[in-house]
XYZ file of N, CA and C in Angstrom:
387
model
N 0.854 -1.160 0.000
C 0.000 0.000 0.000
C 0.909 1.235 0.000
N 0.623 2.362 -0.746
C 1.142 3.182 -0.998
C 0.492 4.496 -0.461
N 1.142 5.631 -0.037
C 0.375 6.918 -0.083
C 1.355 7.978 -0.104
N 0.889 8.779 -0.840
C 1.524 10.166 -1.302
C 0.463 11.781 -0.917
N 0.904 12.577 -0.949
C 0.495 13.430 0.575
C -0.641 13.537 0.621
N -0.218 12.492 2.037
C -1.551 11.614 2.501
C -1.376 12.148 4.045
N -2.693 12.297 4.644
C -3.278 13.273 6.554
C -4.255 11.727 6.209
N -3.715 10.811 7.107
C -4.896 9.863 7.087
C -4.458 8.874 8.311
N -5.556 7.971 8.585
C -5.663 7.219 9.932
C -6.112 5.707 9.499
N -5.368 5.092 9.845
C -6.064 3.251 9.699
C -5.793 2.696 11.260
N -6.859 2.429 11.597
C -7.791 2.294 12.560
C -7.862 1.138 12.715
N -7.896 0.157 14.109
C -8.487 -1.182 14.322
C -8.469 -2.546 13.038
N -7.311 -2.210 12.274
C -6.711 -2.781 11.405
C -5.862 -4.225 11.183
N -6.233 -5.467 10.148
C -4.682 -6.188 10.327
C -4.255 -5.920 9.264
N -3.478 -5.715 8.584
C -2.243 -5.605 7.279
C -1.530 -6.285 7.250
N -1.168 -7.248 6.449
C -0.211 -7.435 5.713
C 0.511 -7.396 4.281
N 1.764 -7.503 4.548
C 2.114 -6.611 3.063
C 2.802 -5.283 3.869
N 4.301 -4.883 3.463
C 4.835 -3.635 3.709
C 3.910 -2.697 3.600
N 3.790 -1.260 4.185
C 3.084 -0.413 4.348
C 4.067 0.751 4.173
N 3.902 1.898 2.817
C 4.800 2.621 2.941
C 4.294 3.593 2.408
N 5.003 4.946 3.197
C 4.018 6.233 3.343
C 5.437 7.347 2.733
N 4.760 8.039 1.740
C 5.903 8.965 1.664
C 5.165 10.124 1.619
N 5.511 11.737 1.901
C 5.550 12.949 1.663
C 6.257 13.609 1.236
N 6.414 14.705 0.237
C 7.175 15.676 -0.311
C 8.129 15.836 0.741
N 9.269 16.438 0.431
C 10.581 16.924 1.063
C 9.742 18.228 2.178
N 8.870 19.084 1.640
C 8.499 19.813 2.461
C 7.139 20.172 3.455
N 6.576 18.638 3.101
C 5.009 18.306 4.252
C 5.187 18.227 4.764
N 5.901 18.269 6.510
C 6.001 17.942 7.012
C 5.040 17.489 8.131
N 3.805 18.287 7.264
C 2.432 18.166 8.252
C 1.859 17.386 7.755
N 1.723 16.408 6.693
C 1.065 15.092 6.138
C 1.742 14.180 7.725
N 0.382 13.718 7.724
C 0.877 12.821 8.488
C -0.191 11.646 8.697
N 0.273 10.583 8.777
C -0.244 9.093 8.720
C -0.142 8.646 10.143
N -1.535 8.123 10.799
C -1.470 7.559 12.035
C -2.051 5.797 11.667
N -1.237 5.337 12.126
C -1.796 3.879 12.360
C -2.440 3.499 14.052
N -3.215 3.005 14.350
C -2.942 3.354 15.680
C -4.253 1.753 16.046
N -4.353 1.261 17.082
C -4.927 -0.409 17.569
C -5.262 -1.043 16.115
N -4.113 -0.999 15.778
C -3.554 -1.939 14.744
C -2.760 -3.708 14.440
N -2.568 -4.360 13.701
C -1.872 -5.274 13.744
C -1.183 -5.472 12.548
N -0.073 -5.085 12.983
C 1.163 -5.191 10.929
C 1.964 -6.098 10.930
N 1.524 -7.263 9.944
C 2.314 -8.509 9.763
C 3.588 -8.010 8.935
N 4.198 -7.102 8.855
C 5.477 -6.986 7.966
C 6.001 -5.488 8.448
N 6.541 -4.598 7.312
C 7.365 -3.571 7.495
C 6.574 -2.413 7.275
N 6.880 -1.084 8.060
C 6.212 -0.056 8.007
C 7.509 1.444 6.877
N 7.527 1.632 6.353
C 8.458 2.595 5.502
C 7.997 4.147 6.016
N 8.297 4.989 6.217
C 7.469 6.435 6.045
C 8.888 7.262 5.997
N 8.691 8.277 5.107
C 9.408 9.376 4.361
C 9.274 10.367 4.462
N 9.660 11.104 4.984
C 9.487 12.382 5.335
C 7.744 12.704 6.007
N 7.397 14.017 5.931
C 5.804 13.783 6.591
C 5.961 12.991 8.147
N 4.740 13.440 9.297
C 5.069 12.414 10.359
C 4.262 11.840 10.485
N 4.804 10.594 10.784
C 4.346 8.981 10.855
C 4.124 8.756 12.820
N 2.597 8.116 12.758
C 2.455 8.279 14.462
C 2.177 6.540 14.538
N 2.356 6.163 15.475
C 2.192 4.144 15.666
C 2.114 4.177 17.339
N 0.691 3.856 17.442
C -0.412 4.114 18.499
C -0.655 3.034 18.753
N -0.571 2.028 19.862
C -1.432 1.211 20.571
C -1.365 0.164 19.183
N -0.427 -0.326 19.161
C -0.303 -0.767 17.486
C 0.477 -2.645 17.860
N 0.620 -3.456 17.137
C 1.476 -4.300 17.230
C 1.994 -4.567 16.072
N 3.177 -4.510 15.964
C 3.988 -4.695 14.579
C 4.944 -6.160 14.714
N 4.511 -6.883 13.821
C 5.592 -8.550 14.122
C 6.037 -9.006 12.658
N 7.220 -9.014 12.822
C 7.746 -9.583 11.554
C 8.574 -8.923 10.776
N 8.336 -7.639 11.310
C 8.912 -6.257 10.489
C 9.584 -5.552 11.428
N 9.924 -3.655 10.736
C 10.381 -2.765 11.627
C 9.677 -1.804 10.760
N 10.101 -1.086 11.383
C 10.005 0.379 11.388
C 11.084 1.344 10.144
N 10.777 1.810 9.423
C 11.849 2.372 8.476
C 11.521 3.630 8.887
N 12.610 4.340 9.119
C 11.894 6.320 9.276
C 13.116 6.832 8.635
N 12.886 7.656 7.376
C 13.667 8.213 6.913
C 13.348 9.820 6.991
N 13.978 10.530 7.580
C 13.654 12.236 7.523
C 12.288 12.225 7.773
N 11.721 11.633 9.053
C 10.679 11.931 9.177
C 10.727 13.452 10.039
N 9.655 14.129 10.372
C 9.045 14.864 10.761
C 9.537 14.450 12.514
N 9.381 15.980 13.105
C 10.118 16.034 14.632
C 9.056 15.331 15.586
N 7.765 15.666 14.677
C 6.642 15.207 15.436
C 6.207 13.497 15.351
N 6.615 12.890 14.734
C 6.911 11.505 14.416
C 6.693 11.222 15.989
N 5.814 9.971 16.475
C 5.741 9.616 17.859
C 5.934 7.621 17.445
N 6.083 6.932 18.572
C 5.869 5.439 18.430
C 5.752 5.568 20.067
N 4.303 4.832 20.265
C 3.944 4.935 21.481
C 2.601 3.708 21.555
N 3.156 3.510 23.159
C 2.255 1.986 23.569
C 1.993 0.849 22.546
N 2.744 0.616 22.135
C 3.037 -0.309 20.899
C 3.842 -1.641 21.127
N 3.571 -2.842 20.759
C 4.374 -3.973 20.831
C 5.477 -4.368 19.442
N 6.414 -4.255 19.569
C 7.320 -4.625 18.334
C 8.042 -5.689 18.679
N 7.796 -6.314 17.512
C 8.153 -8.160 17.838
C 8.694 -9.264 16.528
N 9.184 -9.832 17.143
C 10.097 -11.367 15.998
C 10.495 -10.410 15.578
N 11.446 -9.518 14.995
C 12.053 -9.190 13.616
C 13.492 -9.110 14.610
N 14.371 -9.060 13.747
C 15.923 -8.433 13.953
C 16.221 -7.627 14.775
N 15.416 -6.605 14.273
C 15.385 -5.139 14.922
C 14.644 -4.309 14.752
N 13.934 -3.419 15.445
C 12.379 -2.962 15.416
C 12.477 -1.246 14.909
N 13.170 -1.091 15.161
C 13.393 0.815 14.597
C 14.388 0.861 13.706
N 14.790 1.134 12.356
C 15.559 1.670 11.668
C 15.467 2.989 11.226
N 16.742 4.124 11.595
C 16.246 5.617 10.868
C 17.271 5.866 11.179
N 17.281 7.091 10.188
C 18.644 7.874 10.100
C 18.941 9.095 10.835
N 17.774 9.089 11.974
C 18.360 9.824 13.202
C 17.005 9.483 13.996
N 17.660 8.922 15.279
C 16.639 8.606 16.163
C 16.382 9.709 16.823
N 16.962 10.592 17.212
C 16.960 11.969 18.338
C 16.006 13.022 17.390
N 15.108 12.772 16.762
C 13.813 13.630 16.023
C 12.604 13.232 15.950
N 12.666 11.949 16.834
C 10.921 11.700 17.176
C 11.107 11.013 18.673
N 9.755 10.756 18.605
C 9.493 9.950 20.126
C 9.300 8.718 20.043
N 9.696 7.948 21.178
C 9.906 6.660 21.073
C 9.303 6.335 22.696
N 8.244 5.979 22.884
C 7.996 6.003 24.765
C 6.653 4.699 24.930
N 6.646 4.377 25.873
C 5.993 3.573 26.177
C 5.721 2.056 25.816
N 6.670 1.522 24.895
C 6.524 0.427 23.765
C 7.484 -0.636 24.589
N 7.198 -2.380 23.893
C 7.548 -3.602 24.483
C 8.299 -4.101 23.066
N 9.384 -3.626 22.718
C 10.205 -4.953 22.125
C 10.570 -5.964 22.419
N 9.946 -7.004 22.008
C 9.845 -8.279 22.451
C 10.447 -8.988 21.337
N 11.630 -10.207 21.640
C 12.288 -10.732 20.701
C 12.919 -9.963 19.464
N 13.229 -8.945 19.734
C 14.156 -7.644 18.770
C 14.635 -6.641 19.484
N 15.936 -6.226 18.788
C 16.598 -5.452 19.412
C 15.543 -4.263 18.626
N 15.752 -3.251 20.063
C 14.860 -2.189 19.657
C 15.442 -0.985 18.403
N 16.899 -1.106 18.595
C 17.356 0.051 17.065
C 17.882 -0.816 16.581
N 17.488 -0.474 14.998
C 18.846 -0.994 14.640
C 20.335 -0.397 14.424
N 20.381 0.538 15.309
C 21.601 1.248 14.950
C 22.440 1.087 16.782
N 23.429 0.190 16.655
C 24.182 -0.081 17.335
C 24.435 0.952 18.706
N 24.571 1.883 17.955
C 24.359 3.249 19.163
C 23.257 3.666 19.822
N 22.397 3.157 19.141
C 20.653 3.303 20.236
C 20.049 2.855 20.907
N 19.965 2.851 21.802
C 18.898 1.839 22.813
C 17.585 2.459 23.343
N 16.255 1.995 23.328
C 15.527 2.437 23.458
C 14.868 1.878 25.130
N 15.150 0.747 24.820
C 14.873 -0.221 26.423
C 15.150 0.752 27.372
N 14.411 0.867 28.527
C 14.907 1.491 29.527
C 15.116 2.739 29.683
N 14.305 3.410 28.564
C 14.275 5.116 28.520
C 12.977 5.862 27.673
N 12.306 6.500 28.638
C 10.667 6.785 28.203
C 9.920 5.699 28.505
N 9.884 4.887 29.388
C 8.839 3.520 29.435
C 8.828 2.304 28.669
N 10.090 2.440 27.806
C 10.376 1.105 27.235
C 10.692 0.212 27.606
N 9.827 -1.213 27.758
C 10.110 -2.307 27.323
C 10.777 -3.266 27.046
N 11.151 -4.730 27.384
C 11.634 -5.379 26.581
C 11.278 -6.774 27.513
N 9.929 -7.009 27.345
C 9.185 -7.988 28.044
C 8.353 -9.251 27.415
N 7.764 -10.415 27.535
C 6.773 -11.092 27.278
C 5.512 -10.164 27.334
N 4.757 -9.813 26.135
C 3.680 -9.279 26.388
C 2.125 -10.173 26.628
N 2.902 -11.371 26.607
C 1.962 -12.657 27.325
C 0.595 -12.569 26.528
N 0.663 -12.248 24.696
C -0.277 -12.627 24.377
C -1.372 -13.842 24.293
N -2.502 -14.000 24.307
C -3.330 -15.616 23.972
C -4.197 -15.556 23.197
N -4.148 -16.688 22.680
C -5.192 -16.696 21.617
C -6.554 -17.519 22.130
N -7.290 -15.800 22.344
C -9.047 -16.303 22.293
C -9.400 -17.404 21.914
């Protein structure tokens, strides 16, 4: 799925299939919320800010390239993949309240997210109804 300058919300959602959001070099106010969601794969977003709300992401990460300052990832479970955040500067959004579970939370050797803003790195002891 694709979107181009796109102010939009997917809601109580499952997806699968990469999910990738881009905005012009200078939207920085397009912005895409995913939020009590479930994303079987990878999330991409490009400039514009990208918000991931009460969300569970497994299988994938997170791509943030030049996103927006306002960019948030909050109360969210990120899980099975490698590594759950990739971007080319973590110190321009928020990162608080979230459970990486079975992934390192950056992938950038120098970042750690565990253990700063309410992060995570627990069994979120899901079951299946």
């Amino acid at each position: 799925m694709d979107w181009e300058h796109a102010v939009g919300r997917v809601q109580r959602s499952t997806l699968y299939g990469d999910l990738s959001i881009l905005a012009e070099d200078d939207h920085y106010t397009d912005t895409v919320a995913v939020e009590n969601s479930i994303l079987y794969s990878s999330v991409s977003a490009t400039y514009g800010t990208f918000v991931l709300r009460n969300a569970i992401v497994t299988g994938g990460r997170l791509n943030l390239s030049m996103v927006a300052e306002t960019t948030v990832i909050e109360g969210s479970v990120l899980m099975d993949s490698p590594c759950a955040i990739f971007a080319d500067s973590e110190s321009l959004y928020v990162v608080r309240n979230n459970d990486f579970f079975g992934t390192s939370s950056s992938c950038s050797p120098d970042v750690e997210f565990v253990g700063v803003d309410g992060n995570l790195a627990v069994d979120p002891q899901f079951v299946d109804p």
